[in-house]
Amino acid sequence: TSNKTHVDERLLEICKLLEKHVDHYNWVGFYFRNGNKEELKLGPYVGAPTDHTIIPFGKGICGQVAVSNQNFVVPDVNAQDNYIACSITVKAEIVIPIFVNGANIGQIDIDSNTPDPFTKEDERFLEFVTQKVSEILS
Ligand code: SME
């Protein structure tokens, strides 16, 4: 198998583990910068299929993180103007950027069906996960 296939399998395993073991993680996926384009492309994920396989930089929560390089915790997605809905069951979202050699190359995106579920502990934990992902990608 190619290296990309192997990496994608490992990333999918991470999605499955997170979704299975954390009750308030209901959709877990990766978006990565699509080549040199100013857009994100959907990578491995678990949860309901989404139409949003390509997201332009700046659009939605994910597109904003591509530009800001910051964690984005959204306690209530319905209070956001710049939000792309994937499923009407989603109440909250957290997006953590992934850095390789200092460059923002993508992100982990998690949707929750529970309102306001994400704590600082989620942020620290998911930063640990993205650091591991960065090592897988390096
Ligand atoms: N809600 C995201 C789009 C991706 S879906 O959550 C899978 C956003 O606003 O960028």
Coordinates of C-alpha atoms in Angstrom, one line a residue, residues 27-137:
W27 CA -18.6 13.5 14.0
V28 CA -14.8 13.4 13.9
G29 CA -12.8 14.2 10.8
F30 CA -9.8 15.7 9.2
Y31 CA -9.6 18.5 6.6
F32 CA -6.3 19.2 4.9
R33 CA -5.1 22.0 2.7
N34 CA -5.7 21.0 -0.9
G35 CA -2.3 21.3 -2.6
N36 CA -1.4 25.0 -2.9
K37 CA -5.1 26.0 -3.3
E38 CA -6.7 28.3 -0.8
E39 CA -9.1 25.6 0.2
L40 CA -9.5 22.6 2.5
K41 CA -10.3 19.1 1.4
L42 CA -12.1 16.5 3.5
G43 CA -9.8 13.6 4.7
P44 CA -10.7 10.6 6.8
Y45 CA -13.8 10.9 9.0
V46 CA -16.4 9.1 10.9
G47 CA -20.1 10.1 11.2
A48 CA -22.7 11.3 8.8
P49 CA -21.4 11.9 5.2
T50 CA -21.1 15.5 4.4
D51 CA -21.5 17.4 1.1
H52 CA -18.8 19.8 2.2
T53 CA -15.8 17.9 0.9
I54 CA -14.1 21.2 -0.3
I55 CA -14.2 24.3 2.0
P56 CA -12.7 27.6 0.8
F57 CA -10.3 29.4 3.2
G58 CA -12.3 31.8 5.3
K59 CA -15.6 29.9 4.9
G60 CA -17.3 28.2 7.9
I61 CA -15.6 27.4 11.1
C62 CA -13.1 25.2 9.3
G63 CA -12.2 27.8 6.7
Q64 CA -11.7 30.4 9.5
V65 CA -9.2 28.1 11.3
A66 CA -7.3 27.7 8.1
V67 CA -6.7 31.4 8.2
S68 CA -6.5 32.2 11.9
N69 CA -4.2 29.3 12.9
Q70 CA -6.1 29.2 16.2
N71 CA -8.3 26.7 18.0
F72 CA -12.0 27.5 17.4
V73 CA -14.5 26.3 20.0
V74 CA -18.1 26.9 19.1
P75 CA -20.5 26.2 22.0
D76 CA -23.6 27.0 19.9
V77 CA -23.3 26.6 16.1
N78 CA -26.6 28.4 15.6
A79 CA -25.1 31.6 17.1
Q80 CA -22.4 31.7 14.3
D81 CA -23.0 33.7 11.1
N82 CA -20.0 32.1 9.3
Y83 CA -20.9 28.5 9.8
I84 CA -21.5 25.6 7.3
A85 CA -24.1 23.2 8.5
C86 CA -23.4 19.6 7.7
S87 CA -26.3 18.1 9.8
I88 CA -29.2 19.6 11.7
T89 CA -28.4 17.4 14.7
V90 CA -25.1 19.3 15.4
K91 CA -25.2 21.7 18.3
A92 CA -21.5 22.5 18.8
E93 CA -18.1 22.2 17.1
I94 CA -14.4 22.3 17.9
V95 CA -11.6 22.7 15.3
I96 CA -8.0 22.4 16.2
P97 CA -5.3 23.2 13.6
I98 CA -2.5 20.8 12.7
F99 CA 1.0 22.3 12.2
V100 CA 3.9 20.7 10.3
N101 CA 7.1 22.7 10.6
G102 CA 5.1 25.7 11.7
A103 CA 2.7 25.6 8.7
N104 CA -1.0 25.1 9.2
I105 CA -1.6 22.1 7.0
G106 CA -5.0 21.1 8.1
Q107 CA -7.2 20.4 11.1
I108 CA -9.2 18.0 13.2
D109 CA -12.9 18.9 13.2
I110 CA -15.4 17.5 15.7
D111 CA -19.1 18.1 15.8
S112 CA -21.3 17.4 18.9
N113 CA -25.0 16.8 19.2
T114 CA -24.7 18.1 22.8
P115 CA -24.9 21.9 23.4
D116 CA -21.8 23.6 24.8
P117 CA -19.9 20.3 25.6
F118 CA -16.3 21.4 24.9
T119 CA -13.9 22.3 27.8
K120 CA -10.3 23.4 28.1
E121 CA -9.6 19.7 28.7
D122 CA -10.9 18.9 25.2
E123 CA -8.7 21.6 23.7
R124 CA -5.6 20.3 25.5
F125 CA -6.4 16.7 24.7
L126 CA -7.0 17.5 21.0
E127 CA -3.8 19.5 20.8
F128 CA -2.0 16.4 22.0
V129 CA -3.8 14.4 19.2
T130 CA -3.0 16.9 16.5
Q131 CA 0.7 16.9 17.7
K132 CA 0.7 13.1 17.2
V133 CA -0.9 13.6 13.8
S134 CA 1.7 16.1 12.9
E135 CA 4.4 13.4 13.7
I136 CA 2.5 10.9 11.5
L137 CA 2.6 13.3 8.6

